[in-house]
Short mmCIF file of C-alpha atoms in Angstrom, two decimals:
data_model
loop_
_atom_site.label_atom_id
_atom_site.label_comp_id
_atom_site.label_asym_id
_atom_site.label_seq_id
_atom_site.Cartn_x
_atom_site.Cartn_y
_atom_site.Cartn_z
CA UNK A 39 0.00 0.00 0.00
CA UNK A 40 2.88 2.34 0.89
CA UNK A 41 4.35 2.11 -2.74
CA UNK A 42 0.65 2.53 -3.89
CA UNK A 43 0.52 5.76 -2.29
CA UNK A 44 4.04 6.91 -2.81
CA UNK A 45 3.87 6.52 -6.38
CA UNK A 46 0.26 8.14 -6.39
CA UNK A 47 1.61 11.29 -4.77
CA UNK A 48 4.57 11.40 -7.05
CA UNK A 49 2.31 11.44 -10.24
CA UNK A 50 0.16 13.97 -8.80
CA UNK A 51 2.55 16.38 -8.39
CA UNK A 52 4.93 15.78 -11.65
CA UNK A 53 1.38 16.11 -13.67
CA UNK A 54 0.83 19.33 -12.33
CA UNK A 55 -2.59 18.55 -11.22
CA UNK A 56 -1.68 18.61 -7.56
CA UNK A 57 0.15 22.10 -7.89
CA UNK A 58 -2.55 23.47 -9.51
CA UNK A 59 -5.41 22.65 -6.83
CA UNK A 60 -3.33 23.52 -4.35
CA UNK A 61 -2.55 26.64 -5.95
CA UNK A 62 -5.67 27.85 -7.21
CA UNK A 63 -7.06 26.65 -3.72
CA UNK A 64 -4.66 28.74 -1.60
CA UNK A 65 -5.38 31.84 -3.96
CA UNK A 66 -8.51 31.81 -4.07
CA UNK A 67 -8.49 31.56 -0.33
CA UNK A 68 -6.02 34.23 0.02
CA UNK A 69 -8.16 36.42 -1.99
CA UNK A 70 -11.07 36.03 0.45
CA UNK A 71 -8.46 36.27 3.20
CA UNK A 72 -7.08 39.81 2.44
CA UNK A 73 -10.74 41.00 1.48
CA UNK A 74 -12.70 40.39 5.18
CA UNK A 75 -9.66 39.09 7.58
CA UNK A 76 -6.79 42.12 6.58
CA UNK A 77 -8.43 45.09 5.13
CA UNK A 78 -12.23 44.45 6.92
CA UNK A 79 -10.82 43.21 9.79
CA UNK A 80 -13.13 40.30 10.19
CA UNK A 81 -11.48 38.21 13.05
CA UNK A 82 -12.32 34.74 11.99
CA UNK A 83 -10.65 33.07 9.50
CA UNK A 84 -13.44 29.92 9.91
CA UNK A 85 -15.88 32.99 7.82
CA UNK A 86 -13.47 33.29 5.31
CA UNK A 87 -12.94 29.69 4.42
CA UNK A 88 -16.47 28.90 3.94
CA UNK A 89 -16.19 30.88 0.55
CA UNK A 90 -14.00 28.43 -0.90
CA UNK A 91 -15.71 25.58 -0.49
CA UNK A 92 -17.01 25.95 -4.39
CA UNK A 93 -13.62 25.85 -4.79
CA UNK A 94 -14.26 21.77 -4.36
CA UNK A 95 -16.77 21.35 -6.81
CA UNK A 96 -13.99 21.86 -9.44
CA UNK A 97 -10.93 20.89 -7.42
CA UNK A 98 -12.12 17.08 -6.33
CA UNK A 99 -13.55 16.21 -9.72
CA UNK A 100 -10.06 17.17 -11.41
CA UNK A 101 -7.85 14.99 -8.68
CA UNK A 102 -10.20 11.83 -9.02
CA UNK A 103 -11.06 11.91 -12.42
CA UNK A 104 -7.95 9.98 -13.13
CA UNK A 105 -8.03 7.69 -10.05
CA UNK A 106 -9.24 4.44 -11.64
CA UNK A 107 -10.53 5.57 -14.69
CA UNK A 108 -6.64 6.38 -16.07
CA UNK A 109 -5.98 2.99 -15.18
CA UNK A 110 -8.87 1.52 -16.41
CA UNK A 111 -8.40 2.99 -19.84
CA UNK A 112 -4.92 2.07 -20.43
CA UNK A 113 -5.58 -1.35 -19.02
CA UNK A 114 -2.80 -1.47 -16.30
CA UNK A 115 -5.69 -1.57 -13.50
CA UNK A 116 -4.90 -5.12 -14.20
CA UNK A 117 -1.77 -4.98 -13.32
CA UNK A 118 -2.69 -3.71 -10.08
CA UNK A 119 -5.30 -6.46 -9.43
CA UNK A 120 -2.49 -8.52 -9.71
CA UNK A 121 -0.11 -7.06 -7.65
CA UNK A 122 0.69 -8.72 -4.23
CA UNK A 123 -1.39 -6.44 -2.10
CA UNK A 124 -4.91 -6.51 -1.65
CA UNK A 125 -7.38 -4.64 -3.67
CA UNK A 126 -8.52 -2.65 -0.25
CA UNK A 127 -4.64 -1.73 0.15
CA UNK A 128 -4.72 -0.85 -3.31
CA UNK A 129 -8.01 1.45 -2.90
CA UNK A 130 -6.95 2.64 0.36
CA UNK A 131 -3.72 3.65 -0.90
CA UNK A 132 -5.01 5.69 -4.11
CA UNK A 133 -7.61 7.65 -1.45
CA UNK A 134 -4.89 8.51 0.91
CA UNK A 135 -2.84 9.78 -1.88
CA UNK A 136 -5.47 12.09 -2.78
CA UNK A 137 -6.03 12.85 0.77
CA UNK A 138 -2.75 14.11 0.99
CA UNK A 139 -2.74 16.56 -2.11
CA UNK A 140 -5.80 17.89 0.19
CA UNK A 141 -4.34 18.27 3.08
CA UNK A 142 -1.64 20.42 1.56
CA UNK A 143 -3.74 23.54 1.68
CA UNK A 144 -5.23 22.82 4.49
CA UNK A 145 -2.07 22.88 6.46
CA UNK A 146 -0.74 26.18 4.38
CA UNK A 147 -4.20 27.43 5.70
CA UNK A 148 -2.80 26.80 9.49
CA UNK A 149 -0.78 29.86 9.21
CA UNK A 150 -3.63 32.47 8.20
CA UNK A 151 -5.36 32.14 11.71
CA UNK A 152 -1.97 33.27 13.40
CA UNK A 153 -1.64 36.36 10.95
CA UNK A 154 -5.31 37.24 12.03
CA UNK A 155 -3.60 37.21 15.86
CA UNK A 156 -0.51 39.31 14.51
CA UNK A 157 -2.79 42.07 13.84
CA UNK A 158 -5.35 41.71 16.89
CA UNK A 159 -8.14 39.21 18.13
CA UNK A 160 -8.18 35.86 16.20
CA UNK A 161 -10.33 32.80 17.36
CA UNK A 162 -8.27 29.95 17.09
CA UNK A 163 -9.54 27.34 18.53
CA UNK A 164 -13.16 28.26 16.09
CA UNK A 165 -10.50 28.61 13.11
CA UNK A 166 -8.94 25.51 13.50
CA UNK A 167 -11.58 23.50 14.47
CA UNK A 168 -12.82 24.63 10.46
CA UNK A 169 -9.91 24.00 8.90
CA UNK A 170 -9.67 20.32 10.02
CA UNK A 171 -13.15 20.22 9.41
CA UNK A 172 -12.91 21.64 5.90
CA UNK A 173 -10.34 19.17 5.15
CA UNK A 174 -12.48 16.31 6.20
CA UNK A 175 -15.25 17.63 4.14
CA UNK A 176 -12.94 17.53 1.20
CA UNK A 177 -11.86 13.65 2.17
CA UNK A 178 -15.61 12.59 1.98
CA UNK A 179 -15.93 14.26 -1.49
CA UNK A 180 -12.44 12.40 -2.54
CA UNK A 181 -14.35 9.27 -1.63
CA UNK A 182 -17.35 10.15 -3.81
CA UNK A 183 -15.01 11.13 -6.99
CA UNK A 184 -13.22 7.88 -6.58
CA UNK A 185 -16.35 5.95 -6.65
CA UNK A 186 -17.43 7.72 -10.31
CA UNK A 187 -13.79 6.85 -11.54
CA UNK A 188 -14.41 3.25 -10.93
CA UNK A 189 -17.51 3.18 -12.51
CA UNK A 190 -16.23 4.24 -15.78
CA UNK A 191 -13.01 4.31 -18.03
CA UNK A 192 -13.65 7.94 -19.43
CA UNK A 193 -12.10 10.47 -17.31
CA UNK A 194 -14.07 12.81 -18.66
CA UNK A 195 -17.50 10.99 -17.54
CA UNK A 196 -16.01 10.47 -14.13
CA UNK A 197 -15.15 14.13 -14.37
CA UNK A 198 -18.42 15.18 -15.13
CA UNK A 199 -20.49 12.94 -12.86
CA UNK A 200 -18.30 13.99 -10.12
CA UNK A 201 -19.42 17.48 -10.47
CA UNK A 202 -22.94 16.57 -10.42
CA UNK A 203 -23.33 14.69 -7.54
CA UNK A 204 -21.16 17.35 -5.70
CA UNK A 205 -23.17 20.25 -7.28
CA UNK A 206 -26.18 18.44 -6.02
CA UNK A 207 -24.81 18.16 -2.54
CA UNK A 208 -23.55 22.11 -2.50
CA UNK A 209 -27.02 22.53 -3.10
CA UNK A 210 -29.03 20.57 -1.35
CA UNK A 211 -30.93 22.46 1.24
CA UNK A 212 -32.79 24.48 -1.68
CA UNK A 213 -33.56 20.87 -3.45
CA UNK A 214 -34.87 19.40 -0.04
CA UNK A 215 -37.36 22.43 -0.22
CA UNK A 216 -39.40 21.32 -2.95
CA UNK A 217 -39.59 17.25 -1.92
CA UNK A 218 -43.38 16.60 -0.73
CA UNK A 219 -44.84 16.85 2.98
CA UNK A 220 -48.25 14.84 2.59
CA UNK A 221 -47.77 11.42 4.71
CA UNK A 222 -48.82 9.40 1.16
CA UNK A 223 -46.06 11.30 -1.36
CA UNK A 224 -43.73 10.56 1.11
CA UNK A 225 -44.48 6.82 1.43
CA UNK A 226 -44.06 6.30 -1.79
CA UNK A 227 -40.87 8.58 -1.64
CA UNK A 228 -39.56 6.38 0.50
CA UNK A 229 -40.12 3.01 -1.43
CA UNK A 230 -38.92 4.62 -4.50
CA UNK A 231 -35.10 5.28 -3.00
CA UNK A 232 -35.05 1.94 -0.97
CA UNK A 233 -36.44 0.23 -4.16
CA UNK A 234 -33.24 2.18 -6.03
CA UNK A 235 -30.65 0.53 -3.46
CA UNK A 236 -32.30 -2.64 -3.99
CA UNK A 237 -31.77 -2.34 -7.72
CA UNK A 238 -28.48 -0.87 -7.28
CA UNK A 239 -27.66 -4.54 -4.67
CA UNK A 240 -29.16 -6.33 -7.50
CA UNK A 241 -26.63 -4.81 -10.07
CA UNK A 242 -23.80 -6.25 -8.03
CA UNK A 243 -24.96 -9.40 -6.60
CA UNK A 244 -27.12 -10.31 -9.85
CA UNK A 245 -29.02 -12.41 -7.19
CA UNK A 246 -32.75 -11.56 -8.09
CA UNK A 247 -34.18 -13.68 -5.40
CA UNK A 248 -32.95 -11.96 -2.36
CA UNK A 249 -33.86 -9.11 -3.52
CA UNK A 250 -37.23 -9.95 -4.88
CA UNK A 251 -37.91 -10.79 -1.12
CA UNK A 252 -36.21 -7.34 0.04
CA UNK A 253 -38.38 -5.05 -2.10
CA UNK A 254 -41.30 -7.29 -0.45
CA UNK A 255 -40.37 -6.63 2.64
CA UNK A 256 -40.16 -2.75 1.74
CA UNK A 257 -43.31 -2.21 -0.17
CA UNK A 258 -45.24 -4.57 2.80
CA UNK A 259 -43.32 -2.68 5.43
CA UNK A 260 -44.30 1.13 4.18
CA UNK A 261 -47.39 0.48 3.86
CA UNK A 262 -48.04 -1.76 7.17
CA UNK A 263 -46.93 1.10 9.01
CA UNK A 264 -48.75 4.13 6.51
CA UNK A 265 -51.82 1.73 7.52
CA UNK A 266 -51.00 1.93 10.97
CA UNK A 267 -49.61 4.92 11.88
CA UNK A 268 -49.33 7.81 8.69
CA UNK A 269 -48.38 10.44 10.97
CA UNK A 270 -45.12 8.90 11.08
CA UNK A 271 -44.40 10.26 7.18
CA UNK A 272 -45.17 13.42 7.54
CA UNK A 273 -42.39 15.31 6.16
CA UNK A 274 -40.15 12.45 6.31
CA UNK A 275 -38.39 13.06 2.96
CA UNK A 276 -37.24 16.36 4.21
CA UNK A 277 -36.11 15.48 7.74
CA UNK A 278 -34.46 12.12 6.13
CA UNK A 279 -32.33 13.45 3.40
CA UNK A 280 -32.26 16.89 4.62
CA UNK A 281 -29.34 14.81 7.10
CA UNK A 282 -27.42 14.70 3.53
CA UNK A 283 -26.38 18.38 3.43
CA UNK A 284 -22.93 17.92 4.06
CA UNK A 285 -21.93 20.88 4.16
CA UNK A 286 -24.43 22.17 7.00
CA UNK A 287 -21.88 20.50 9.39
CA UNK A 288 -18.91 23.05 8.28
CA UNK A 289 -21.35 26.06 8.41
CA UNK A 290 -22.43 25.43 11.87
CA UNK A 291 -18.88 25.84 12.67
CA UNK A 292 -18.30 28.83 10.31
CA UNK A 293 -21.68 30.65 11.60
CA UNK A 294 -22.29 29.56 14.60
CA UNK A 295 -19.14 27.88 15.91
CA UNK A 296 -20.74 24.96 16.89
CA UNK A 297 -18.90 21.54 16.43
CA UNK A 298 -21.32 18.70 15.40
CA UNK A 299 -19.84 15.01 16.81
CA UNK A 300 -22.85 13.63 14.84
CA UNK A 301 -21.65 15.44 12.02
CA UNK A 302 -18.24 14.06 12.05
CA UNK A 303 -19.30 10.45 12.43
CA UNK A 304 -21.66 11.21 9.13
CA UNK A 305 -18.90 12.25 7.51
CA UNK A 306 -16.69 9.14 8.53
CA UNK A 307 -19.32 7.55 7.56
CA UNK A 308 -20.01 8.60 4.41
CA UNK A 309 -16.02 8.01 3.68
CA UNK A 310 -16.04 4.46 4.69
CA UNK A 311 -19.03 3.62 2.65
CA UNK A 312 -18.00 5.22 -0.76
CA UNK A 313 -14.58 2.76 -0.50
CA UNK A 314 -16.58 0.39 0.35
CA UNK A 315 -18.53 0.82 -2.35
CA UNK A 316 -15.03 1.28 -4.99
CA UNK A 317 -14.03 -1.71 -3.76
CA UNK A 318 -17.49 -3.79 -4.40
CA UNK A 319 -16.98 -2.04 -7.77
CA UNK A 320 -13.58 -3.05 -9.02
CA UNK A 321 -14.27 -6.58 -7.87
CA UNK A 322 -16.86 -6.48 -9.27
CA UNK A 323 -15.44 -5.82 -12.79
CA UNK A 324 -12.88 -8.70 -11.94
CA UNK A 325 -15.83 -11.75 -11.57
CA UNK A 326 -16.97 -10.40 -15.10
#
């Protein structure tokens, strides 16, 4: 895995695509930066960073794009399906890589909270406390990008599809706005995504019989308890996926400087899950 990752790094940096998100990162930053924290005098940095986190919807897509996809494309994915290290080593090594051309920024951004205190009151503890949090935010959207790369051998799909699931999730609380209230839309709401995972199960197990019986056990279930008890959908589209807004659990640090632990374990969770998911993927290519 170490060689994974070391060689990973390497070509991120030689390509130029590492320099350039952290570059255009760090400027882009540093505009916002000078603009409220120097000349406005705006004493946390936390405000400041929450500006480039549009920044990502660019920035990810380009780093993963090439992740699997490259490989896929010129064929030498087999060669690391081959290789003497397991395909989660393999995975996990890639991600970290990525992680790392992250985290460069992140740590240059370590210094701007201390030139806040230079020049008078700074809020460290609020500042820093974004920073790693921003950081893990961008991890969680590493894992999604790597996901579309193993789907596909373009690196321009995975580019693309990248970009739209993370445009969707920048923008989520307005979408969540229009999703129905009434007790009956959102039963059937509900089947409709569970009956999407079951499809999506099917797709990589090809075993129609279990889940024959699991979207059963769904459509009986829903409407058991819509029978029994509708109350219990009212609204439940919103409050369920409005928990996707990923980036509500940076902003209540950045406005309100309020750390979310359930937050953090959604976004842990979120990361384990999308490797996961690679992983199911790639192995799943290998069985066909």
């Amino acid at each position: 895995m170490l060689a994974i990752y070391k060689r990973e790094v390497k070509s991120y940096f030689q390509s130029m695509t590492g320099c350039v998100f952290v570059a255009f990162l760090v400027a882009f930053t540093g505009i916002y930066f000078t603009a409220y924290n120097l000349i406005a005098g705006y004493p946390y940095f936390s405000y400041t960073l929450s500006g480039s986190l549009i920044v990502f919807l660019v920035g990810i897509p380009l780093i993963t794009m090439k992740s699997f996809a490259e490989e896929r494309k010129n064929k030498t994915d087999q060669l690391l399906l081959t290789a003497p290290v397991s395909l989660t080593k393999v995975v996990l090594g890639k991600y970290l890589a990525m992680a790392t051309v992250v985290a460069v920024p992140n740590l240059i951004f370590c210094l701007f909270p201390l030139l806040i205190k230079l020049n008078g009151v700074a809020y460290l503890k609020v500042d820093y406390l974004s920073i790693g949090v921003f950081f893990l935010l961008g991890c969680v959207y590493i894992a999604i990008g790597m996901f579309m790369s193993a789907l596909t051998e373009s690196q321009i799909i995975a580019f693309i599809s990248t970009f739209g699931v993370l445009l969707v999730l920048y923008l989520w609380n307005g979408l969540t706005e229009f999703l129905p209230s009434a007790p009956l839309d959102c039963m059937l709401g509900l089947i409709l995504l569970l009956s999407l995972i079951v499809l999506y199960i099917w797709q990589m197990t090809s075993n129609w019989a279990m889940c024959a019986v699991s979207e059963a056990a769904i459509v009986i279930g829903c409407v058991v308890t819509y029978i029994v008890k509708s109350s219990l959908f009212e609204n439940l589209l919103t409050r369920l996926l409005g928990k996707l807004a990923l980036a509500n659990v940076f902003t209540g640090i950045t406005q309100n400087s309020i750390v979310d632990v359930s937050g953090i374990l959604l976004y842990l969770s979120v990361i384990f899950v999308f490797i996961f998911l690679t992983i199911q993927a790639i192995q799943k290519r290998c069985w066909s």
